[in-house]
Structures are given as structure tokens and as C-alpha cells.
mmCIF file of C-alpha atoms in Angstrom:
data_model
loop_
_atom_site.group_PDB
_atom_site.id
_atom_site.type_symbol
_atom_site.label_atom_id
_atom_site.label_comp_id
_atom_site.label_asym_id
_atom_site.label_seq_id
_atom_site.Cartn_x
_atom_site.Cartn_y
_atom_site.Cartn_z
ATOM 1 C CA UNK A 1 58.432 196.147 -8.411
ATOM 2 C CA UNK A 2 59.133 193.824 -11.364
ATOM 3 C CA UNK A 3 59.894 190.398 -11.259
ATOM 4 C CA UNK A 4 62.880 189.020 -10.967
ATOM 5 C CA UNK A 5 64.782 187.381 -14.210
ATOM 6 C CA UNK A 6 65.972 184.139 -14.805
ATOM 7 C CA UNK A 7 69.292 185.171 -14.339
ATOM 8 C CA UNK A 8 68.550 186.705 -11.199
ATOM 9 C CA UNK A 9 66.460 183.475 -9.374
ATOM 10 C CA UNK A 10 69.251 180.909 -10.790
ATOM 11 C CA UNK A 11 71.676 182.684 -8.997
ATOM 12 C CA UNK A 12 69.868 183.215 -5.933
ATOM 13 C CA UNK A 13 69.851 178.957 -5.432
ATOM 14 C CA UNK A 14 73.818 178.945 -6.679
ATOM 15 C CA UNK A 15 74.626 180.883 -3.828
ATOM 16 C CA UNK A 16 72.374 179.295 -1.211
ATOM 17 C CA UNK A 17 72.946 175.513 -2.413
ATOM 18 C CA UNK A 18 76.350 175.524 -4.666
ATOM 19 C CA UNK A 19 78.389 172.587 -4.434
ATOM 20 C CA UNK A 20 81.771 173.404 -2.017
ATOM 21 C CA UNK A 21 84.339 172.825 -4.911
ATOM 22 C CA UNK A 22 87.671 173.698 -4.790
ATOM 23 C CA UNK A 23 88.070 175.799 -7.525
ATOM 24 C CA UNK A 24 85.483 177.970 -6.729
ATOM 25 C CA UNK A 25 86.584 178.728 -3.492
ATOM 26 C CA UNK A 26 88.386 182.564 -3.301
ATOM 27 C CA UNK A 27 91.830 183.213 -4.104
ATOM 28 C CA UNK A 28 91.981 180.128 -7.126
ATOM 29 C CA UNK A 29 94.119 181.496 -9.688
ATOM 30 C CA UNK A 30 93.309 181.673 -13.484
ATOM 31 C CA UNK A 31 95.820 178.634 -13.977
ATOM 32 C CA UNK A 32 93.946 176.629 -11.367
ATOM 33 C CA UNK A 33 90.596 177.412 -13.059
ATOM 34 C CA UNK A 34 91.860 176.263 -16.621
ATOM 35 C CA UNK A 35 93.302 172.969 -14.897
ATOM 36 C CA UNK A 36 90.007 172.035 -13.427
ATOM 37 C CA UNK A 37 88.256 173.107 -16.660
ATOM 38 C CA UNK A 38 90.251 170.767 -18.719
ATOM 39 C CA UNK A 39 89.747 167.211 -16.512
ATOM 40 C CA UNK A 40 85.963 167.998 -15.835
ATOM 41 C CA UNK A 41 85.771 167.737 -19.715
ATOM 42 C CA UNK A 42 83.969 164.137 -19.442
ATOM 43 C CA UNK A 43 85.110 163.135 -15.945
ATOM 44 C CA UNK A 44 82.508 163.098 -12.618
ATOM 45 C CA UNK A 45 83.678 165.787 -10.102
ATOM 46 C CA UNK A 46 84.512 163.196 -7.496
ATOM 47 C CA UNK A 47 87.109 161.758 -9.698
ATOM 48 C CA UNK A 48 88.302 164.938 -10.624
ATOM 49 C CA UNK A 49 88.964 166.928 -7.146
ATOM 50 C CA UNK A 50 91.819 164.662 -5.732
ATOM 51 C CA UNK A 51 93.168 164.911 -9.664
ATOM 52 C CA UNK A 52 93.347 168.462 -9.782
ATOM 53 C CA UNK A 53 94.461 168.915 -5.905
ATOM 54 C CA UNK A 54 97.506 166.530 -7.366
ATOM 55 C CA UNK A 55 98.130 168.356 -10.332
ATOM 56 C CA UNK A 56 98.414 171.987 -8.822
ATOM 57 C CA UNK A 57 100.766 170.470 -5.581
ATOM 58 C CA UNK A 58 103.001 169.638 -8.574
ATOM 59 C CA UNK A 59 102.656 172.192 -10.978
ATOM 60 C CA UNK A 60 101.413 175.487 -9.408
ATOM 61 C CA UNK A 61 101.828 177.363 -12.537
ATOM 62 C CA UNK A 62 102.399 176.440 -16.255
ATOM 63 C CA UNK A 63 105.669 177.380 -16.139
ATOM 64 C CA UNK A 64 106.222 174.288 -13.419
ATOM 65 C CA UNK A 65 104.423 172.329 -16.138
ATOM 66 C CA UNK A 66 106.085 173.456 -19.182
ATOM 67 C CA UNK A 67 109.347 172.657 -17.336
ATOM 68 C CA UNK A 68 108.618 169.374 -17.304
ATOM 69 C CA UNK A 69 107.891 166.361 -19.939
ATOM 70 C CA UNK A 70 104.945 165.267 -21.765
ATOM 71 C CA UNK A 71 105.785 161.835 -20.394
ATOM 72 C CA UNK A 72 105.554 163.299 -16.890
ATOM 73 C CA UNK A 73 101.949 164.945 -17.362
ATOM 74 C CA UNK A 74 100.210 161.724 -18.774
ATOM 75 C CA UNK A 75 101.783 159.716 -15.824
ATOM 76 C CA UNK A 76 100.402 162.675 -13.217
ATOM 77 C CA UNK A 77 96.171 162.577 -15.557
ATOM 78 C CA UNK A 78 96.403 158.332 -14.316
ATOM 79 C CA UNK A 79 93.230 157.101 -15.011
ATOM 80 C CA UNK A 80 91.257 160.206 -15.450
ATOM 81 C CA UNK A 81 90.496 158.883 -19.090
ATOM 82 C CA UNK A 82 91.037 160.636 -22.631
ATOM 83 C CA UNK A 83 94.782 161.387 -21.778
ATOM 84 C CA UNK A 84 95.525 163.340 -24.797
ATOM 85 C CA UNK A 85 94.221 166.441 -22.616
ATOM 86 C CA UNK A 86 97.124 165.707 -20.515
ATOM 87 C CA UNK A 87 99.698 166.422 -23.790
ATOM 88 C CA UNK A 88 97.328 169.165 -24.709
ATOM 89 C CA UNK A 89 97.481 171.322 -21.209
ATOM 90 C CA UNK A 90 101.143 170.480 -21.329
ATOM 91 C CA UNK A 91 101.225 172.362 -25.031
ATOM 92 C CA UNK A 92 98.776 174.899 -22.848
ATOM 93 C CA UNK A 93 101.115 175.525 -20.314
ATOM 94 C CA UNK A 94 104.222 176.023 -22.856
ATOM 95 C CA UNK A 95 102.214 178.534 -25.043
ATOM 96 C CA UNK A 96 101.425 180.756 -21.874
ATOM 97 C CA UNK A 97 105.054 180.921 -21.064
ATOM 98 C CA UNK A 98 106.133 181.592 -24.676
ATOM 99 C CA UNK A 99 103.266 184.189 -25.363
ATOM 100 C CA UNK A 100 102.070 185.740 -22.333
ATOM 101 C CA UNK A 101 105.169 185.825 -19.952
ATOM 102 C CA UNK A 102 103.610 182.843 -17.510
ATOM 103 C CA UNK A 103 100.206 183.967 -17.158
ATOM 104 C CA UNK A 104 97.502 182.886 -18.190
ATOM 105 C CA UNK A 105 95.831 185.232 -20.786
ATOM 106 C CA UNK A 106 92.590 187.041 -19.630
ATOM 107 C CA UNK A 107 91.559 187.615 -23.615
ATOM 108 C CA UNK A 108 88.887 185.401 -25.359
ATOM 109 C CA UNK A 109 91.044 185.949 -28.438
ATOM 110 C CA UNK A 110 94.017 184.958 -26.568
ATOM 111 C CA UNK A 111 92.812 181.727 -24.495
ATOM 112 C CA UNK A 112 91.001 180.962 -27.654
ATOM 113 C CA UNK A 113 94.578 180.536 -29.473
ATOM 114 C CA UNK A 114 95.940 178.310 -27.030
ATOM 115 C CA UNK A 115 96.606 174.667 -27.676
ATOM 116 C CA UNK A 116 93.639 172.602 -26.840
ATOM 117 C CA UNK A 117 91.125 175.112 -25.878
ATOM 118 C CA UNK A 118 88.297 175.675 -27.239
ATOM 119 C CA UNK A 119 85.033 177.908 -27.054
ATOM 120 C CA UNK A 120 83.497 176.675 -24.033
ATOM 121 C CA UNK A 121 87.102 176.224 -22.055
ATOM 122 C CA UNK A 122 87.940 179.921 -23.064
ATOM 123 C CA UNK A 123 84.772 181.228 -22.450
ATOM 124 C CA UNK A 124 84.857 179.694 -18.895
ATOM 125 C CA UNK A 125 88.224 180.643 -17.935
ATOM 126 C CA UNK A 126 87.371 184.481 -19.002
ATOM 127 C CA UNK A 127 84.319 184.169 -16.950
ATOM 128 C CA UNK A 128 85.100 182.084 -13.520
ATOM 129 C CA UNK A 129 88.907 183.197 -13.379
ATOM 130 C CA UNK A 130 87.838 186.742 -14.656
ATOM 131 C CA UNK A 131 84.520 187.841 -13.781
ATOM 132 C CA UNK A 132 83.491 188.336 -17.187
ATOM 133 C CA UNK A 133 80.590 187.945 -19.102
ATOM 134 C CA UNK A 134 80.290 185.318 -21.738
ATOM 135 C CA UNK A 135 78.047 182.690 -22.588
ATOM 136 C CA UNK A 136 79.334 179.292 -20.586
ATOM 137 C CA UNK A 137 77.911 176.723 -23.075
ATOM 138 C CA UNK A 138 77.855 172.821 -22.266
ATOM 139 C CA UNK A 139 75.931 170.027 -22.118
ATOM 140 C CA UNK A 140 73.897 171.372 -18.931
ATOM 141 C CA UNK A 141 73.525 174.639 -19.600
ATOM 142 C CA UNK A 142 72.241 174.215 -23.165
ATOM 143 C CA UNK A 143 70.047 171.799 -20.941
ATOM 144 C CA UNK A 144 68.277 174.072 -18.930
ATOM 145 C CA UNK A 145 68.017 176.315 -21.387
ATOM 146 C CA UNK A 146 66.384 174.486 -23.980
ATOM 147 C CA UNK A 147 63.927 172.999 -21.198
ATOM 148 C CA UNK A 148 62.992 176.451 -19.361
ATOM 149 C CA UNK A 149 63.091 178.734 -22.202
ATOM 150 C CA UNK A 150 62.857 177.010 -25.384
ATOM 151 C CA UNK A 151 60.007 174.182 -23.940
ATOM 152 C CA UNK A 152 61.930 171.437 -25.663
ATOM 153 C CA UNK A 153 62.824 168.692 -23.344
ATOM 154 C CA UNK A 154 66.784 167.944 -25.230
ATOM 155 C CA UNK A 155 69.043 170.108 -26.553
ATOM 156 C CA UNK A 156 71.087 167.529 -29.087
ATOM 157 C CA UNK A 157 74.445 166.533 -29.079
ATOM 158 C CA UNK A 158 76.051 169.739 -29.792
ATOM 159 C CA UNK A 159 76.649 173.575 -28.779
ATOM 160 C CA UNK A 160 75.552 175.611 -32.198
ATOM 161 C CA UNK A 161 76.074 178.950 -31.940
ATOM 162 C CA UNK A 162 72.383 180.359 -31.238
ATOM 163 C CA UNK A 163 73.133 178.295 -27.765
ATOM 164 C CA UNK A 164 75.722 180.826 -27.107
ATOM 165 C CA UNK A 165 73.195 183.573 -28.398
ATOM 166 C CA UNK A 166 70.345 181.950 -26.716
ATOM 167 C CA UNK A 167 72.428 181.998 -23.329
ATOM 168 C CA UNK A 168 74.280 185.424 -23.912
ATOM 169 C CA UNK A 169 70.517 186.947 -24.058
ATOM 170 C CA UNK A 170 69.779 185.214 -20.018
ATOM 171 C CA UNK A 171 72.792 186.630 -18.585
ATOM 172 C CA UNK A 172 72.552 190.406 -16.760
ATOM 173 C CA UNK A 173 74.608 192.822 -18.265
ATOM 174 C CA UNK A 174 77.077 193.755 -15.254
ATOM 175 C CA UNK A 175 80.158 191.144 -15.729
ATOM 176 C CA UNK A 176 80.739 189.861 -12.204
ATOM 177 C CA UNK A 177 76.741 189.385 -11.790
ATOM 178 C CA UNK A 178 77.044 187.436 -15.352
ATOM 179 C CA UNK A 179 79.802 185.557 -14.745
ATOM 180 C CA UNK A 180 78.122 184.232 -11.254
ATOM 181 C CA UNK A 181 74.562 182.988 -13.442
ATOM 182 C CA UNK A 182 76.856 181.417 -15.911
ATOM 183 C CA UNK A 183 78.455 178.992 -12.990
ATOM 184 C CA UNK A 184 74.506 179.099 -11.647
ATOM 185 C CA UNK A 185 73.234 177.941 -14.737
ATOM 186 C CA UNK A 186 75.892 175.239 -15.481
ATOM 187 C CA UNK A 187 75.608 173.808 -11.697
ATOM 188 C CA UNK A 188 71.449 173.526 -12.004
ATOM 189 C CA UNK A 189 71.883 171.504 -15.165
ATOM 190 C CA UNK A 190 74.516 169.262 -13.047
ATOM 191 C CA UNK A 191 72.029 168.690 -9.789
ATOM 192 C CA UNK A 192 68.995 169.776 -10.155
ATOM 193 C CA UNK A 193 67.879 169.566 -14.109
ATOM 194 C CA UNK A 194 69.484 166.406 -15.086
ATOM 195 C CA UNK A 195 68.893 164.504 -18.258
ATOM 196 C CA UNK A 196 67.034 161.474 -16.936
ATOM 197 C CA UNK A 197 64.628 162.694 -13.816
ATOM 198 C CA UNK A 198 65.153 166.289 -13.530
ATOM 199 C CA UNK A 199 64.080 167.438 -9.869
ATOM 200 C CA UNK A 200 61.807 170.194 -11.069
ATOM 201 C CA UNK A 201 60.439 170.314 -7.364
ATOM 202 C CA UNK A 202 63.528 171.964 -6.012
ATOM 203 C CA UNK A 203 63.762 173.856 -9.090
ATOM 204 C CA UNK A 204 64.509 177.903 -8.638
ATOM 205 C CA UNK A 205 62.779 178.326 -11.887
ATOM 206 C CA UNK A 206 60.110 175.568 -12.053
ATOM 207 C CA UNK A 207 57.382 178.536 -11.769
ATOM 208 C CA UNK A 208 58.888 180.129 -15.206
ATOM 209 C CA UNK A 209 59.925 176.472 -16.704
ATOM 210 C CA UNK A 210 58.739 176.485 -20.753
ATOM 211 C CA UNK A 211 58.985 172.935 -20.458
ATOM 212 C CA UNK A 212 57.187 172.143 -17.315
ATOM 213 C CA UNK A 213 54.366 174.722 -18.475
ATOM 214 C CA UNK A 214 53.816 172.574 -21.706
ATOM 215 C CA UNK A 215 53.847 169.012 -19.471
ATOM 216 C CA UNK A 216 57.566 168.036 -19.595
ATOM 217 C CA UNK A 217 57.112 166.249 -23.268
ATOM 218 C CA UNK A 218 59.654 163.268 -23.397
ATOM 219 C CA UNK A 219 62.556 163.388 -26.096
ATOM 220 C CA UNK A 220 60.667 162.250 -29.616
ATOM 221 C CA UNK A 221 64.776 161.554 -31.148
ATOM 222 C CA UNK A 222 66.866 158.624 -30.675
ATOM 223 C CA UNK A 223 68.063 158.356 -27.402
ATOM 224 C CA UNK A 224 72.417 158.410 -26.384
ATOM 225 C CA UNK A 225 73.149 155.005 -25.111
ATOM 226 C CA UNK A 226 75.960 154.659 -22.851
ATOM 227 C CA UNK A 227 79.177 154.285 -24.420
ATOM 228 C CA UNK A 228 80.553 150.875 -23.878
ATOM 229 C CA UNK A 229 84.140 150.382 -22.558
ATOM 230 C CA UNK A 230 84.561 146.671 -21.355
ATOM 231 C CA UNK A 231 86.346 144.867 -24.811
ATOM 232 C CA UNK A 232 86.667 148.456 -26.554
ATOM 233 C CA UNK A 233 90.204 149.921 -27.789
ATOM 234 C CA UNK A 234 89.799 152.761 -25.480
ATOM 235 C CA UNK A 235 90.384 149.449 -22.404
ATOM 236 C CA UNK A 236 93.157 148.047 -24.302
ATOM 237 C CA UNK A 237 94.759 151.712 -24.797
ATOM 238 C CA UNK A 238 94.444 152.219 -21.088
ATOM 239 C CA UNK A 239 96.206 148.816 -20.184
ATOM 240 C CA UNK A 240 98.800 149.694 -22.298
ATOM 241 C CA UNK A 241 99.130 153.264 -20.715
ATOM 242 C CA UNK A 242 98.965 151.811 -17.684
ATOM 243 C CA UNK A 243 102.335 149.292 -18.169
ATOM 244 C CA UNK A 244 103.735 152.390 -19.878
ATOM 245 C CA UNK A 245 102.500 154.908 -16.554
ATOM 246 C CA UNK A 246 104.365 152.714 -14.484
ATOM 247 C CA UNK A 247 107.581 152.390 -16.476
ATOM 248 C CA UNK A 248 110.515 154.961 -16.617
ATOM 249 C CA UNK A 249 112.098 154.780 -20.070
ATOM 250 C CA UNK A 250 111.231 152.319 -22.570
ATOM 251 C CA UNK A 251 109.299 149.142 -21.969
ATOM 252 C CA UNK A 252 110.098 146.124 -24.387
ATOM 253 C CA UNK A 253 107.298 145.117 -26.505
ATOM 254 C CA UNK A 254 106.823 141.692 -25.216
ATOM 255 C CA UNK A 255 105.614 143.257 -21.839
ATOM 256 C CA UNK A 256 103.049 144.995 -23.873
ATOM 257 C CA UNK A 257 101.778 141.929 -25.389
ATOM 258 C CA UNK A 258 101.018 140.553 -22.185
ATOM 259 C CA UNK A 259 97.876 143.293 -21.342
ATOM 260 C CA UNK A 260 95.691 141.779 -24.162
ATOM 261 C CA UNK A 261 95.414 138.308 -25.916
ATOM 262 C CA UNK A 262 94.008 140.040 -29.736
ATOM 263 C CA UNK A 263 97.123 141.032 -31.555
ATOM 264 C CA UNK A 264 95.628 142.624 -33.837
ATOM 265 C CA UNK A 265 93.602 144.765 -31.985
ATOM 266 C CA UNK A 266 96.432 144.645 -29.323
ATOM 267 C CA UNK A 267 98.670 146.232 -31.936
ATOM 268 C CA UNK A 268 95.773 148.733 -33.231
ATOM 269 C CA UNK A 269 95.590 149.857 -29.981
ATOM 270 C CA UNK A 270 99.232 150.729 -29.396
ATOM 271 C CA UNK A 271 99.493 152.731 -32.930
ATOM 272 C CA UNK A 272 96.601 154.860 -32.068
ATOM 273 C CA UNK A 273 98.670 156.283 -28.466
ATOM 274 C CA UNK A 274 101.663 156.715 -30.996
ATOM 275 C CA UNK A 275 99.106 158.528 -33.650
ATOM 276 C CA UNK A 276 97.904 160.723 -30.791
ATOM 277 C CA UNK A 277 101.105 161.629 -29.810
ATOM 278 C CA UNK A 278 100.696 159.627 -26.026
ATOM 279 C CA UNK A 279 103.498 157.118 -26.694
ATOM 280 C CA UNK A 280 106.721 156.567 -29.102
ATOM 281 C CA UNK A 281 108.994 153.775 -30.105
ATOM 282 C CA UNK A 282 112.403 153.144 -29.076
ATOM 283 C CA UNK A 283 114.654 151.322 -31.455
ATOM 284 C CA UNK A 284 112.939 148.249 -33.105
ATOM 285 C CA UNK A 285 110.561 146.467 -30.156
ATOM 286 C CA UNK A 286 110.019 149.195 -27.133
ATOM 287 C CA UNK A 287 108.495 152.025 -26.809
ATOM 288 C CA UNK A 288 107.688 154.703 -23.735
ATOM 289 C CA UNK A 289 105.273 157.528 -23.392
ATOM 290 C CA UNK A 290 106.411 160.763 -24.893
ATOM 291 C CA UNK A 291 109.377 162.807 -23.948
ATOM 292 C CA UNK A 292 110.100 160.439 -21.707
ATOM 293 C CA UNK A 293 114.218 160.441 -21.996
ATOM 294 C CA UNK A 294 116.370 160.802 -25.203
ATOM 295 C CA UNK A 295 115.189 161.062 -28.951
ATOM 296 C CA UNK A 296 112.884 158.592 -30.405
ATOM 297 C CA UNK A 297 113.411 155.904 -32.969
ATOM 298 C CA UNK A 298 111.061 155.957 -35.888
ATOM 299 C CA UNK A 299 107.742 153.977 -35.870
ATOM 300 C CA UNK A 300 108.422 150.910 -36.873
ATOM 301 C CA UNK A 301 105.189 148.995 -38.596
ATOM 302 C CA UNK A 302 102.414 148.024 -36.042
ATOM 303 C CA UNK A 303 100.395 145.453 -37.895
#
């Protein structure tokens, strides 16, 4: 009898020791799937499950969301971080009632044309809401990969396309069996082969591990330091969401001076959430977030 494959003892652990999340639990629809795609995009799962639970008791489908404004979205992401993906499933939601009648496309080509998503979010929705099989490329899975097949202990900053080759080649050829080692891959980079110290004892494929078999070299490059956020733009951008979150309509400008002390960077701050679409101005000295009631005024000078 021959051995089994990677594919094959990866998805043996997923099944025994997967993580209980919601969207992987029977009967999630496609919509659900891309929702919960879209706010794990650099948010921990613990901050994103009582998100997503939020979003979907409001907007079951994207027509719910595409009914409803821009303004209301970003107030529903709160503090989830990089609220632009807020505007951009919005734009999501509108594009799958205007092209595909309310549902959510079960193409590549198709989810790959939607506002905001891009090869790993398509290639994850075909697969998990699916059962298809494509290569599910992020940071963990081009993880484990490089470690247990390629020996090398990082796979860089990222996805090229010979990690979606490198990936496509693990992955059985039957689509539902694929599609389940593409969620078992991505959830043993996430618990169990972790950047900084991997748990290679409770590793499924520790026996098979290129990387383990040549001593588990360290990284030679430079290593990723934590991005700071205390002081940063991004902190001021989120006080000034925050005001703005809490407001209905506009909100005169001297209440948004009052969330930081640097006017310039105060003011550098606001332009960028106008630049990105999050916020607009209202006649000479307010603004609100976008969509949020009549036309807006032109942007007046910032700085």
C-alpha cells in the first residue's frame, strides 16, 4: 500500500483538530464565506467572529448591503482596522447585484472581477464556498510549504505565482478532497507551523518536513519587525473615524481638531480618509463619512 501524501496527512489533523469557526460550519453561504474572507485579511480570528456574526445579522446578503450606504458599512467594520475593506465589500456587494442577479459568482473569472478581490480572496471563495480546487495562497500556507517541501525556513513577503504552482502541485485532484487540504493547509500554518516557534512536535507532517530533515535553519534575511501604531497616522485616522463612527451627518471641524494636538499631521490624517474615499467634506469646515446623507461639498484645502 503506498504512503499517504501530504495532502492526504494534512487533512487527516484538519478534521480531527480544526478550529470550530463559524464559517466553516455547514450550511454558510458563499456570501458569508466572502464576508469572513475579507475581515480575516490582517485581523486575529477572535476579533473577527463577533465582527462577522454582526455583519451577516445585518446584511444577510449583498443585496441587504448594497441597499444601504457606504457610511453605514464603515460604521458596522468599527475598529476592525484598514476600513477601506468596508467601502470595498460594499462596492462587492453592489457588483453582485448588478452582474450576477444577487449571488455571489461561483467563477474564478467572475469573483476575480469584483471590486476588491483579489487572487487569494477569489481563489478561497471558489474553494471553501464551492468545493473547488484551487491553490489557497497566504502568508501560512506559502509557510508550510516553503518549510516542508521547499526546506527553506521563510517564504518572503509575497505570494509569486510558483506559490500558487508550488501549492496547486500538493493538492489531490478530486475538488471537494482539494478544497478540504487547502483550508488544512492554511489552518496548520495558523496553529501549528507558526512563524516564530513552530510546534513541529504535533506536526501531521513533521516525519516528511524538508525543513526539519535539514535541522530547521533560521531565516539568513532581514527579519519583519512589528509595525508600530502608537503616534502613527493610521492612530490619528482611527480617532478621527471614530468621532466620525459615532456621528450621523456631518461633524464640524473643530470637533475633529480635538482627537490630536499636531495639526499638521492632524490635517494629513483627515485628507488621506477623504483620498481613500472613507470620509467627505460638507460645505467649508465639516465633513462625515461617505454617503452618509445628501451630496457632498468639494474638498476644500487640508493643509
Amino acid at each position: 500500500m503506498s504512503e499517504p501524501t501530504f495532502a492526504t496527512l494534512v487533512s487527516r489533523w484538519y478534521s480531527e483538530h480544526a478550529r470550530d469557526l463559524p464559517w466553516r460550519r455547514p450550511g454558510v453561504t458563499p456570501w458569508a464565506i466572502l464576508v469572513s474572507e475579507v475581515m480575516l485579511q490582517q485581523t486575529p480570528v477572535v476579533r473577527v467572529v463577533p465582527a462577522w456574526e454582526a455583519w451577516l445579522a445585518r446584511w444577510p446578503t449583498p443585496a441587504a448591503l448594497a441597499d444601504d450606504t457606504p457610511a453605514e458599512a464603515i460604521r458596522m467594520w468599527g475598529r476592525l482596522g484598514y476600513p477601506r475593506r468596508a467601502v470595498r465589500l460594499r462596492d462587492c456587494a453592489v457588483a453582485i447585484v448588478e452582474r450576477h442577479a444577487g449571488a455571489v459568482p461561483d467563477r474564478l473569472d467572475q469573483l476575480l472581477a469584483l471590486p476588491g478581490v483579489g487572487t487569494y480572496t477569489a481563489r478561497a471563495v471558489a474553494a471553501f464556498a464551492y468545493g473547488q480546487r484551487h491553490p489557497v495562497v497566504d502568508t501560512n500556507v506559502r509557510r508550510v510549504v516553503c518549510r516542508a517541501i521547499a526546506g527553506e525556513p521563510d517564504a518572503g513577503p509575497a505570494t509569486r505565482p510558483a506559490d500558487l504552482v508550488a501549492t496547486e502541485e500538493l493538492l489531490p485532484v478530486e475538488p471537494a478532497a482539494a478544497a478540504l487540504a487547502s483550508a488544512a493547509f492554511m489552518e496548520l500554518g495558523a496553529v501549528l507551523c507558526v512563524a516564530r516557534s513552530p510546534r513541529c512536535d504535533r506536526c501531521p507532517v513533521a516525519s516528511v518536513c524538508a525543513w526539519r530533515a535539514a535541522g530547521s535553519p533560521p531565516a539568513t534575511g532581514p527579519s519583519r519587525r512589528p509595525q508600530q501604531y502608537a503616534g502613527t497616522d493610521r492612530q490619528v485616522r482611527g480617532l478621527l473615524l471614530g468621532v466620525l463612527r459615532e456621528t450621523t451627518g456631518p461633524v464640524p471641524r473643530h470637533r475633529l481638531d480635538q482627537v490630536w494636538a499636531d495639526d499638521v499631521q492632524r490635517s494629513r490624517a483627515l485628507a488621506g480618509l477623504v483620498t481613500d474615499g472613507l470620509v467627505e467634506p460638507v460645505g467649508e469646515a465639516s465633513f462625515r463619512l461617505v454617503g452618509d446623507g445628501g451630496p457632498a461639498a468639494p474638498a476644500p484645502a487640508l493643509l
